[in-house]
Amino acid sequence: MPLDLNTDIKFVNGVGPRKATLLNSDFKIFTVEDFIKHYPYRYIDRSKFYQISELNGNMPYVQIKGKIVNFEKQKTKSKNILTAKFIDATGSLDLVWFKGEKWILENTRVGVEYIVFGKPNVFNNRLTISHPEIEEIEKHDSGLNASLQGQYNTSEKMKDSFLHSKAIQKIQQFVLKELYGKIPETLPQYMIEKLGLMPINETFLNIHFPKNADLLAKAQSRIKFEELFFIQLNILKQKYSLNLNSKGFILKKGNDNYTAKLFNQIPFNLTGAQIRVLQEIRKDVTSGKQMNRLLQGDVGSGKTLVALLSMLMAIDNGFQACIMAPTEILAQQHLITMTEAAKGLGLNIKLLTGSTKKSERTIIHNELLSGELQILIGTHALIEDIVVFKNLGFVVIDEQHRFGVAQRARLWKKNILPPHMLVMTATPIPRTLAMTVYGDLEVSVIDELPPGRKPVKTLHFFDSSRLKVHGFMRKQIEEGRQIYIVYPLIMESETLDYKYLDEGLEAITQAFPAPKYVTTVVHGRMKPKEKEYGMRLFVNGNAHIMVATTVIEVGVNVPNASVMIIESAERFGLSQLHQLRGRVGRGADQSYCILMSGNKLSDDAKKRLETMVSTSDGFEIAEIDMHLRGPGDIEGTQQSGVPFELKLADLVRDTKLLQYTRDIAEKILNHDPDLSKPNNLLLIKQLTKIANAKENWGKIS
Ligand code: ADP
Ligand code: MG
């Protein structure tokens, strides 16, 4: 049976059912196609032969030619060791095996010329290569004449079953000899020609058996291009069809009753960025299409006001609006801020959360149905089925990464037409990632802080300097400032973490005794009532210090709080540290963020703390975060449905290529929005294939 891409891997020569099972389980390789997409992770130049006299223990893998002079067997308690003395014209070294001696002795002979490949080491002053690859010069087949030889990832189990890198290479060689010239092209001919891409058959050949570095680079860039291009094409095509199909309410300009009134009573000027974003939103909501927009802006950049003004555009046109927040505290904060900002406008604004009383709930449900209630602020409680609006025109979702796409969709269902959606996040997402993850959203950015803000001074102290920090806190309190102290809380060790918080609280109340100092506590295990009480005390200026877990992360806005102390700062992620720091620096006074840590820091932790000290630019921090953690771990990407199993492309490193593929995808869709032209047939075929694969994976996992 001739091979094709869909052939089950177990039917390939040299594989068989047992090895196939390992390939299935360890690398998700099921078909020949999966197998040839198992690319080498690095390449070794096998065109070069070293002389033994040139070798030292620091060299990577090398290749030498020579003969075995003798074998020597050694028995220790635990192992049999086989050593062969190997010589060339310049010297000698030892080849060593710790297992498989029988096979070696049967298949290797003294006096025959061999090519030996392996990593030189020095052991007891003697140059050795353990478990070398060894091949008779006579039978040496330089792998489709490749000079660069691929090294393949394997697992321990695979190595035990003789599926080591070399064996995989042999199978690749066999498969590619069979398939060469028959692998169907995945990109239209016009793209290959115009973009100067390597054709697919050449690509697979050269990624596994590159004849030279230049051809390898061309093969790699074709594969990377394709990986990123189809992601972009997929997202953009969805976006195009959404734009084409999704009608939205028209929020006409001119009916600007509330909007104008609010504008007139704002006690400051909007920043240029706020105005620009409002214009972008205005353009969307008057277009007749439904808006789906992501608003990114650092903490304190004034997103809330933008949200309120946008919601008023809907209210001015007779619609209702809602804003959904990830926590009760944040929802409450929004209620306070918005009620305050809209004072005197006569708007009906209410709060719905898990702890809203039944009687209040009933009122809210009724007022929503009648249309009396204009703005509803809340948490997840908003998406319960019982919550039905008369005519919901505008939805704001704050801190989107905590809400799944599915939850967003549930809000749409309650309407004849989907409401306009503004998704806000203070977690700046690197541009490349935003392009990939939120590709179906338009992106607006507030990249300017309101004037007069003093950047927060960030300092890092080791735990041993605690007394100094206490002194600094006293001085700040004397000057009338308030202070946050935040403790980490990580799920696995919740009990332990609360202990830290309790101990910390004890130490603080000792160093800052009542009644002179008032300390309040807020953490996730408190009853909502207690939590609110603790919070209020601080918000109203009646407590000097708030000891808390990260529940305050996105919650509070206390302009008088000017010091944020983060305990065990090394245990927080960068974006979380940045968020926490954003809680201070909201008033006119100089604010401080103090990062406390132990003395022993991992390299990553060190980098995180250094980054915090050196910059307050959220986008820069997000970039560094992505470099440290990899794109798959950045908040918001998990629910995105973007396949992050990119094999060669890298969303961190290949930024330029990503932009390039996006531009190409855009150009193609501009000419052919549904890809129905004959020369784009291959593209549709490929997208369908990707969609099916994703669906199957969804079913499996
Ligand atoms: P975000 O939600 O982006 O973190 P907020 O909307 O809470 O930021 O704004 C932070 C603070 O800045 C609020 O007290 C708000 O009233 C104030 N603010 C917003 N826009 C401006 C502006 N243009 N000029 C001065 N202060 C502003
Ligand atoms: Mg906010």
XYZ file of C-alpha atoms and ligand atoms in Angstrom:
729
model
C 0.000 0.000 0.000
C 1.524 3.342 -0.996
C 1.855 5.892 1.784
C -0.075 9.093 1.912
C -0.453 11.789 4.548
C -3.436 10.076 6.146
C -1.814 6.679 6.508
C -1.858 5.454 10.090
C 1.655 5.719 11.458
C 1.636 2.090 12.605
C 1.640 0.902 9.002
C 4.898 2.663 8.196
C 8.021 0.515 7.788
C 10.033 0.509 10.975
C 7.161 1.610 13.194
C 4.609 -1.099 13.937
C 1.862 -1.164 16.543
C 4.030 -0.960 19.671
C 6.084 2.030 18.606
C 2.963 3.611 17.139
C 1.312 3.500 20.550
C 4.255 5.419 21.978
C 4.136 7.985 19.187
C 0.396 8.379 19.820
C 0.701 8.853 23.526
C 3.935 10.774 23.818
C 3.730 13.073 20.802
C 0.140 12.851 19.558
C 1.453 11.455 16.298
C -1.265 9.365 14.658
C -0.744 9.771 10.935
C 2.092 10.158 8.483
C 1.217 13.829 8.322
C 1.599 14.197 12.095
C 4.894 12.386 11.804
C 6.444 14.581 9.142
C 5.332 17.553 11.217
C 7.493 16.270 14.049
C 10.331 18.600 13.114
C 13.895 18.443 14.388
C 14.512 20.682 17.386
C 18.065 21.354 16.221
C 20.563 20.457 13.532
C 24.087 19.171 13.699
C 26.604 19.724 10.980
C 27.499 16.193 9.905
C 29.588 17.312 6.973
C 32.457 17.969 9.342
C 34.703 15.272 10.791
C 36.922 16.043 13.765
C 40.248 14.472 14.621
C 40.514 12.954 18.070
C 43.386 15.312 18.952
C 41.055 18.293 18.407
C 38.446 17.124 20.921
C 37.818 18.312 24.449
C 35.094 17.755 27.036
C 33.399 21.081 26.420
C 32.481 20.396 22.824
C 28.934 19.639 21.719
C 28.197 16.624 19.534
C 31.018 15.731 17.155
C 31.698 13.267 14.428
C 34.940 11.285 14.082
C 36.307 8.486 11.877
C 38.439 5.582 13.071
C 38.696 1.995 14.290
C 38.014 0.047 17.442
C 41.201 -1.527 18.808
C 39.721 -3.644 21.578
C 36.731 -4.189 23.886
C 36.873 -4.385 27.641
C 34.074 -5.591 29.930
C 33.730 -4.406 33.474
C 31.268 -5.520 36.124
C 30.183 -3.279 38.937
C 27.544 -3.991 41.553
C 24.783 -2.391 39.590
C 25.848 -2.467 35.953
C 27.888 -4.059 33.263
C 30.056 -1.517 31.523
C 31.468 -2.072 28.064
C 34.384 0.057 26.885
C 35.912 0.121 23.408
C 39.212 1.816 22.687
C 38.768 3.871 19.521
C 41.655 5.364 17.532
C 42.331 7.529 14.550
C 45.648 8.840 13.199
C 45.826 11.530 15.886
C 44.905 9.775 19.126
C 42.501 7.580 21.010
C 39.424 7.747 23.217
C 36.973 5.396 24.914
C 33.499 4.547 23.681
C 31.375 3.500 26.633
C 28.081 1.620 26.966
C 26.155 1.072 30.172
C 23.555 -1.127 28.595
C 22.972 -3.135 25.455
C 26.534 -4.634 25.430
C 25.304 -7.846 23.927
C 23.937 -6.103 20.882
C 27.069 -3.965 20.519
C 29.407 -6.950 20.731
C 27.388 -8.846 18.160
C 27.201 -5.965 15.719
C 30.522 -4.174 16.077
C 33.945 -5.493 15.198
C 37.546 -4.625 15.903
C 39.478 -3.243 12.933
C 36.508 -2.058 10.848
C 36.335 1.621 9.889
C 33.491 3.409 11.640
C 31.946 6.829 11.818
C 31.257 7.668 15.451
C 28.953 10.439 16.553
C 28.417 11.664 20.093
C 29.212 14.096 22.847
C 32.810 14.013 24.103
C 33.321 14.030 27.865
C 36.358 13.744 30.085
C 36.144 10.960 32.644
C 39.080 10.005 34.889
C 41.306 12.153 32.671
C 40.296 10.110 29.685
C 38.283 11.356 26.723
C 35.105 9.293 26.366
C 31.926 9.215 24.343
C 29.127 7.276 25.956
C 26.407 5.612 23.954
C 27.713 6.910 20.638
C 25.958 6.513 17.348
C 28.163 4.220 15.340
C 27.996 3.328 11.695
C 30.247 1.488 9.263
C 31.800 3.856 6.757
C 30.949 1.437 3.972
C 27.252 1.520 4.789
C 27.198 5.196 5.618
C 24.248 6.834 3.981
C 24.409 10.554 4.456
C 20.618 10.838 4.719
C 19.374 12.153 1.391
C 22.719 13.941 1.139
C 21.882 16.211 4.004
C 24.832 17.946 5.540
C 22.828 19.186 8.500
C 21.307 16.383 10.489
C 18.166 16.886 12.467
C 17.881 15.903 16.089
C 14.410 14.843 17.181
C 12.681 15.038 20.521
C 11.885 11.661 22.003
C 10.686 10.424 25.354
C 12.372 8.012 27.760
C 9.871 5.311 26.872
C 10.545 5.822 23.189
C 14.291 5.558 23.699
C 13.777 2.322 25.607
C 11.931 0.987 22.572
C 14.731 2.047 20.220
C 12.802 5.064 19.006
C 15.657 7.454 19.570
C 16.421 10.475 17.461
C 18.395 8.488 14.932
C 15.577 5.979 14.490
C 13.072 8.739 13.943
C 15.391 10.225 11.378
C 15.566 6.899 9.549
C 11.779 6.674 9.443
C 11.523 10.281 8.257
C 13.957 9.416 5.511
C 11.920 6.448 4.427
C 8.624 8.351 4.546
C 9.935 11.363 2.679
C 11.487 9.236 -0.066
C 8.046 7.693 -0.529
C 6.119 10.937 -0.352
C 8.416 13.341 -2.126
C 6.568 15.032 -4.973
C 3.221 13.737 -3.757
C 2.570 15.994 -0.773
C -0.331 18.202 -1.824
C 0.315 21.938 -1.710
C -1.570 23.822 1.025
C -1.094 27.342 -0.286
C -2.341 28.642 -3.628
C 0.272 28.823 -6.351
C -0.101 32.592 -6.638
C 0.910 33.018 -3.008
C 3.927 30.765 -3.344
C 5.098 32.730 -6.357
C 4.334 36.236 -5.147
C 5.669 35.741 -1.654
C 8.647 33.682 -2.728
C 7.759 30.766 -0.473
C 9.362 27.356 -0.765
C 6.942 24.809 -2.289
C 5.608 22.227 0.128
C 7.530 19.154 -1.047
C 10.846 21.003 -0.903
C 9.863 22.362 2.460
C 9.329 18.995 4.104
C 12.463 17.581 2.562
C 14.614 20.474 3.702
C 13.183 20.773 7.184
C 14.212 17.171 7.853
C 17.231 16.825 5.573
C 18.566 20.267 4.770
C 21.239 20.324 2.116
C 22.540 23.585 3.502
C 21.729 26.291 6.012
C 20.122 28.512 3.424
C 17.615 25.907 2.315
C 16.885 25.090 5.929
C 16.106 28.729 6.636
C 13.744 28.852 3.641
C 11.945 25.728 4.784
C 11.611 27.056 8.318
C 10.250 30.365 7.195
C 7.673 28.728 4.929
C 6.429 26.614 7.840
C 6.337 29.534 10.252
C 4.565 31.636 7.667
C 1.918 29.002 7.185
C 1.344 28.440 10.912
C 0.759 32.115 11.580
C -0.992 32.894 8.327
C -3.805 30.426 8.871
C -4.441 31.674 12.395
C -4.767 35.190 11.057
C -6.831 34.181 8.058
C -9.166 32.251 10.311
C -9.719 35.078 12.799
C -9.983 37.769 10.171
C -12.422 35.782 8.123
C -14.656 35.403 11.167
C -14.346 39.090 11.806
C -15.202 39.914 8.201
C -18.292 37.755 8.222
C -19.306 39.176 11.588
C -18.975 42.653 10.157
C -20.942 41.689 7.106
C -23.708 39.925 8.953
C -24.123 41.376 12.360
C -26.565 44.250 12.438
C -26.581 46.440 15.500
C -28.672 49.183 17.022
C -27.970 52.606 15.613
C -27.245 55.015 18.440
C -27.840 58.267 16.622
C -25.840 61.287 17.483
C -27.987 64.286 18.265
C -29.982 62.586 20.964
C -27.313 63.673 23.372
C -29.243 64.657 26.418
C -27.464 62.740 29.181
C -24.143 62.600 27.381
C -23.990 66.350 27.012
C -25.038 66.929 30.607
C -22.379 64.591 31.906
C -19.770 66.244 29.722
C -20.641 69.588 31.210
C -20.246 68.474 34.774
C -16.975 66.535 34.541
C -14.552 68.547 36.695
C -11.580 67.992 34.362
C -10.747 67.748 30.702
C -10.779 64.359 29.037
C -7.385 63.190 27.903
C -6.647 63.031 24.188
C -6.721 59.255 24.391
C -10.127 59.226 26.063
C -11.531 61.508 23.366
C -10.041 59.383 20.593
C -11.500 56.196 22.053
C -14.922 57.790 22.485
C -14.810 58.804 18.840
C -13.934 55.254 17.828
C -16.867 53.964 19.852
C -19.189 56.637 18.478
C -18.260 55.670 14.955
C -19.032 52.016 15.653
C -22.386 52.522 17.330
C -23.684 54.815 14.619
C -22.631 52.492 11.799
C -25.592 50.120 11.926
C -23.333 47.213 12.809
C -22.860 45.700 16.198
C -19.765 46.920 17.982
C -17.273 44.476 19.478
C -14.473 46.496 20.900
C -11.678 45.833 23.332
C -10.598 48.794 25.410
C -7.119 48.436 26.816
C -5.818 50.961 29.268
C -3.547 50.905 32.212
C -5.012 51.170 35.694
C -6.033 54.757 36.352
C -6.146 55.727 32.704
C -9.833 56.610 32.996
C -11.633 53.713 31.378
C -14.588 53.929 33.741
C -15.512 57.369 32.514
C -15.249 56.250 28.913
C -17.523 53.348 29.771
C -20.080 55.611 31.390
C -20.108 58.078 28.497
C -20.517 55.209 26.041
C -23.399 53.717 27.983
C -25.059 57.108 27.967
C -25.015 57.089 24.154
C -27.320 54.083 24.405
C -29.482 55.580 27.122
C -29.892 58.781 25.114
C -31.344 56.637 22.360
C -33.827 54.936 24.672
C -31.846 51.794 25.398
C -30.636 50.243 28.616
C -27.044 49.512 29.472
C -25.214 47.242 31.847
C -21.736 46.769 33.161
C -20.443 43.481 34.387
C -17.533 43.250 36.809
C -15.568 40.232 37.996
C -15.996 40.819 41.725
C -18.603 42.243 44.037
C -16.212 44.803 45.371
C -15.471 46.096 41.928
C -19.145 46.207 41.025
C -19.795 48.232 44.160
C -16.972 50.556 43.266
C -18.449 51.086 39.828
C -21.807 51.882 41.377
C -20.241 54.470 43.650
C -18.105 56.042 40.915
C -20.881 56.162 38.371
C -23.557 57.376 40.723
C -21.196 60.114 41.835
C -20.192 61.089 38.299
C -23.797 61.126 37.096
C -25.106 63.063 40.087
C -27.937 65.373 39.160
C -28.666 63.685 35.833
C -31.590 61.779 37.293
C -30.447 58.406 36.009
C -31.768 55.175 37.461
C -28.650 53.107 38.275
C -28.780 49.938 40.343
C -26.536 47.147 41.568
C -27.187 43.432 41.213
C -24.820 40.937 42.799
C -24.980 37.607 44.566
C -25.720 39.322 47.837
C -28.499 41.588 46.622
C -31.580 41.058 48.831
C -34.555 39.273 47.398
C -36.867 42.273 47.720
C -34.341 44.497 45.923
C -33.887 41.824 43.279
C -37.603 41.776 42.549
C -37.604 45.522 42.104
C -34.622 45.299 39.766
C -36.189 42.540 37.665
C -39.397 44.522 37.318
C -37.679 47.794 36.488
C -35.523 46.073 33.906
C -38.575 44.676 32.163
C -40.429 47.957 32.194
C -37.380 49.854 31.032
C -37.310 52.156 34.051
C -33.911 50.883 35.127
C -31.354 52.496 32.832
C -28.008 51.238 34.036
C -27.513 47.917 35.769
C -24.171 47.257 37.384
C -23.324 43.798 38.602
C -21.375 40.589 38.678
C -22.101 37.168 37.187
C -25.574 37.638 38.631
C -26.311 39.640 35.464
C -26.255 36.600 33.237
C -28.745 34.545 35.213
C -31.673 33.621 33.057
C -34.140 35.497 35.223
C -32.465 38.799 34.406
C -34.276 40.131 31.347
C -33.932 43.614 29.949
C -36.561 45.516 28.036
C -34.042 46.678 25.488
C -30.392 46.225 26.272
C -28.354 48.395 23.928
C -24.883 48.501 25.394
C -22.837 46.103 27.486
C -19.588 46.883 29.215
C -17.512 43.992 30.448
C -14.771 44.945 32.836
C -11.658 42.782 33.132
C -12.640 40.450 30.357
C -10.060 37.747 30.970
C -12.199 36.464 33.810
C -15.224 36.067 31.603
C -15.339 33.391 28.994
C -16.478 33.920 25.453
C -19.492 31.738 26.177
C -20.599 34.015 28.967
C -20.380 36.995 26.677
C -22.587 35.187 24.210
C -25.257 34.588 26.839
C -25.818 38.293 27.141
C -26.399 38.559 23.420
C -29.153 36.014 23.487
C -31.483 38.176 25.478
C -32.001 40.628 22.642
C -33.477 40.818 19.154
C -30.209 42.350 18.052
C -26.997 41.851 19.960
C -26.087 44.863 22.105
C -22.901 46.773 21.491
C -20.059 45.314 23.504
C -17.209 47.144 25.115
C -14.724 44.838 26.752
C -12.352 46.621 29.092
C -9.089 45.390 30.452
C -6.340 46.920 32.524
C -4.112 44.000 31.716
C -2.336 45.310 28.697
C -1.948 42.563 26.191
C 1.057 42.642 23.912
C 0.027 43.657 20.457
C 0.964 40.386 18.831
C -1.125 38.507 21.286
C -4.073 40.862 20.992
C -3.946 40.321 17.231
C -4.200 36.614 17.762
C -6.379 36.227 20.807
C -8.795 39.070 20.325
C -8.636 39.029 16.573
C -12.419 39.274 16.389
C -12.486 42.459 18.425
C -11.520 45.930 17.331
C -8.929 47.276 19.689
C -8.856 50.710 21.317
C -6.056 51.795 23.574
C -5.902 54.521 26.204
C -2.186 55.131 26.237
C -2.146 58.331 28.208
C -2.702 58.939 31.899
C -4.670 61.956 33.143
C -2.333 64.913 33.621
C -0.608 65.622 36.909
C -0.164 62.021 37.930
C 3.142 61.396 39.586
C 4.511 57.993 38.629
C 4.525 55.573 41.538
C 8.006 55.106 43.019
C 8.738 51.411 43.246
C 11.302 49.968 45.639
C 12.412 46.460 46.415
C 13.390 45.458 49.965
C 14.434 42.149 51.419
C 12.548 40.927 54.465
C 15.536 41.834 56.605
C 14.832 45.550 56.064
C 11.381 45.351 57.549
C 12.082 47.817 60.381
C 13.147 50.456 57.897
C 9.901 49.907 56.024
C 7.897 50.252 59.239
C 9.616 53.568 59.888
C 8.683 54.756 56.447
C 5.077 53.673 56.996
C 4.858 55.669 60.242
C 6.038 58.775 58.473
C 3.504 58.348 55.694
C 0.684 57.846 58.177
C 1.781 60.977 60.053
C 1.427 62.844 56.797
C -2.142 61.614 56.584
C -1.673 58.851 53.999
C -3.171 55.360 54.005
C -1.356 52.103 53.322
C -2.182 48.768 51.728
C -0.344 45.598 52.674
C -1.048 42.690 50.357
C -0.276 39.031 50.957
C -0.140 36.420 48.233
C -2.865 33.868 47.979
C -2.333 30.857 45.857
C -4.927 28.135 45.681
C -2.818 25.093 46.531
C -1.743 26.370 49.881
C -4.715 28.443 50.881
C -4.564 27.531 54.550
C -0.882 28.291 54.686
C -1.413 31.606 52.976
C -4.060 32.681 55.419
C -1.592 31.859 58.136
C 0.847 34.285 56.543
C -1.834 36.897 56.434
C -2.787 36.275 60.078
C 0.830 36.402 61.213
C 1.408 39.504 59.163
C -1.624 41.122 60.690
C -0.381 40.293 64.167
C 3.028 41.776 63.466
C 1.447 44.893 62.009
C -0.928 45.451 64.930
C 2.048 45.089 67.258
C 4.148 47.574 65.352
C 1.173 49.858 64.770
C -0.884 49.462 67.946
C -4.448 50.615 68.444
C -5.887 53.025 69.271
C -3.260 55.239 67.693
C -3.363 53.219 64.493
C -6.381 51.560 62.937
C -5.783 48.468 60.831
C -8.478 46.773 58.807
C -8.506 43.377 57.105
C -10.085 42.195 53.879
C -9.780 38.748 52.374
C -11.773 36.349 50.284
C -12.863 34.131 53.137
C -14.772 36.837 54.951
C -18.527 37.095 54.697
C -19.552 39.801 52.221
C -20.862 41.917 55.090
C -17.578 41.778 56.994
C -15.609 42.371 53.861
C -17.650 45.392 53.035
C -17.264 46.744 56.548
C -13.500 46.322 56.403
C -13.389 47.961 53.019
C -15.623 50.872 53.993
C -13.439 51.643 56.977
C -10.499 52.149 54.647
C -12.377 53.844 51.809
C -13.854 56.370 54.236
C -10.420 57.164 55.619
C -11.115 55.657 59.036
C -8.329 53.079 58.853
C -4.654 53.784 58.320
C -3.664 50.370 57.120
C -5.469 47.738 55.140
C -4.090 44.214 55.315
C -5.498 42.190 52.452
C -5.150 39.429 49.957
C -5.415 40.135 46.260
C -9.165 40.698 46.543
C -8.275 44.364 46.403
C -6.494 43.839 43.116
C -9.072 45.310 40.841
C -11.386 46.525 43.530
C -10.762 49.733 45.273
C -10.152 53.309 44.382
C -8.853 55.243 47.374
C -6.984 58.326 46.197
C -5.616 58.972 49.673
C -3.893 55.595 49.808
C -0.371 56.258 48.660
C 1.612 53.225 49.743
C 1.239 49.696 48.442
C 3.334 47.103 50.230
C 3.403 43.712 48.570
C 4.583 40.883 50.795
C 6.343 37.871 49.248
C 6.354 39.817 46.034
C 8.409 37.090 44.386
C 5.330 34.896 44.449
C 3.244 37.198 42.274
C 3.161 37.294 38.513
C 4.184 40.480 36.743
C 0.753 41.482 35.593
C -0.621 40.986 39.083
C 2.136 43.111 40.599
C 1.395 45.796 38.069
C -2.319 45.651 38.846
C -1.695 45.942 42.551
C 0.605 48.894 42.074
C -2.177 50.558 40.121
C -4.213 50.817 43.312
C -1.968 53.662 44.451
C -0.897 56.778 42.614
C -4.495 57.877 42.196
C -4.255 61.049 44.244
C -2.110 64.155 44.085
C 0.608 62.885 46.439
C 3.734 60.959 45.620
C 2.895 57.259 45.890
C 5.094 54.280 46.638
C 5.026 50.614 45.852
C 7.236 48.525 48.122
C 8.047 45.001 47.081
C 9.100 42.785 49.977
C 10.833 39.519 49.236
C 13.039 36.822 50.715
C 16.727 36.717 49.877
C 16.597 33.688 47.641
C 15.110 34.608 44.306
C 14.850 32.615 41.122
C 16.115 34.298 37.960
C 12.573 34.854 36.784
C 11.513 36.338 40.110
C 14.511 38.648 40.044
C 13.607 39.770 36.548
C 10.009 40.430 37.587
C 11.006 42.562 40.556
C 13.608 44.443 38.508
C 11.041 45.106 35.827
C 8.610 46.529 38.369
C 11.268 48.807 39.794
C 12.410 50.041 36.404
C 9.171 50.698 34.514
C 5.524 51.527 35.003
C 4.538 51.136 31.369
C 1.901 48.430 31.303
C 2.596 47.425 27.727
C 6.299 47.062 28.348
C 5.519 44.962 31.406
C 3.154 42.805 29.412
C 5.824 42.181 26.781
C 8.325 41.103 29.414
C 5.689 38.953 31.076
C 5.051 37.224 27.790
C 8.770 36.594 27.300
C 9.049 35.123 30.778
C 5.968 32.952 30.709
C 5.331 32.248 27.077
C 2.191 33.349 25.262
C 0.059 30.405 26.340
C 0.155 31.470 29.959
C -0.809 35.062 29.496
C -4.186 35.798 30.986
C -6.950 35.713 28.468
C -5.295 33.401 25.979
C -6.600 30.173 27.437
C -10.220 30.795 26.584
C -9.363 32.228 23.234
C -9.497 28.968 21.351
C -6.343 29.894 19.473
C -4.290 26.778 18.945
C -1.033 27.489 20.680
C 0.515 24.293 19.466
C 2.546 26.220 16.981
C 5.482 24.032 16.070
C 8.020 26.460 14.692
C 6.483 29.906 14.890
C 6.720 31.762 18.154
C 4.311 34.523 19.068
C 6.994 36.170 21.155
C 9.851 36.148 18.684
C 8.066 36.243 15.355
C 6.248 39.520 15.798
C 7.199 40.876 12.408
C 6.188 37.736 10.611
C 2.878 37.760 12.471
C 2.133 41.276 11.294
C 3.190 40.294 7.791
C 0.890 37.278 7.686
C -1.947 39.420 8.994
C -1.403 41.966 6.236
C -1.391 39.217 3.625
C -4.551 37.657 5.054
C -6.230 41.048 5.063
C -5.313 41.708 1.444
C -6.687 38.367 0.364
C -9.946 38.868 2.270
C -10.353 42.366 0.864
C -10.436 40.863 -2.617
C -12.371 37.793 -1.683
C -14.162 38.101 1.708
C -15.599 34.585 1.754
C -12.681 33.019 -0.126
C -14.955 31.755 -2.863
C -12.704 32.528 -5.825
C -11.216 29.431 -7.468
C -7.632 30.361 -6.708
C -8.460 30.545 -3.005
C -10.010 27.106 -2.878
C -6.988 25.687 -1.112
C -7.296 28.285 1.620
C -10.867 27.323 2.412
C -9.913 23.677 2.371
C -7.146 24.339 4.855
C -9.361 26.420 7.160
C -11.952 23.669 7.211
C -9.287 21.157 8.059
C -8.059 23.292 10.944
C -11.608 23.782 12.218
C -12.270 20.038 12.132
C -9.059 19.266 13.920
C -9.938 21.754 16.615
C -13.374 20.249 17.035
C -11.913 16.794 17.407
C -9.463 18.000 19.997
C -12.310 19.675 21.821
C -14.103 16.342 21.950
C -11.044 14.496 23.191
C -10.166 16.975 25.913
P -9.381 52.900 35.192
O -10.765 52.338 35.277
O -8.875 52.987 33.797
O -8.414 52.204 36.101
P -10.608 55.160 36.321
O -11.643 55.357 35.323
O -10.982 54.513 37.617
O -9.399 54.379 35.691
O -9.932 56.578 36.596
C -9.023 56.787 37.633
C -9.228 58.141 38.244
O -8.891 59.160 37.321
C -10.657 58.399 38.652
O -10.637 59.025 39.906
C -11.182 59.330 37.573
O -12.172 60.193 38.056
C -9.949 60.102 37.187
N -9.948 60.568 35.801
C -10.452 59.925 34.716
N -10.233 60.648 33.601
C -9.596 61.767 33.975
C -9.095 62.919 33.276
N -9.221 63.027 31.965
N -8.477 63.881 33.995
C -8.333 63.757 35.325
N -8.782 62.713 36.039
C -9.392 61.714 35.379
Mg -11.306 50.575 36.486
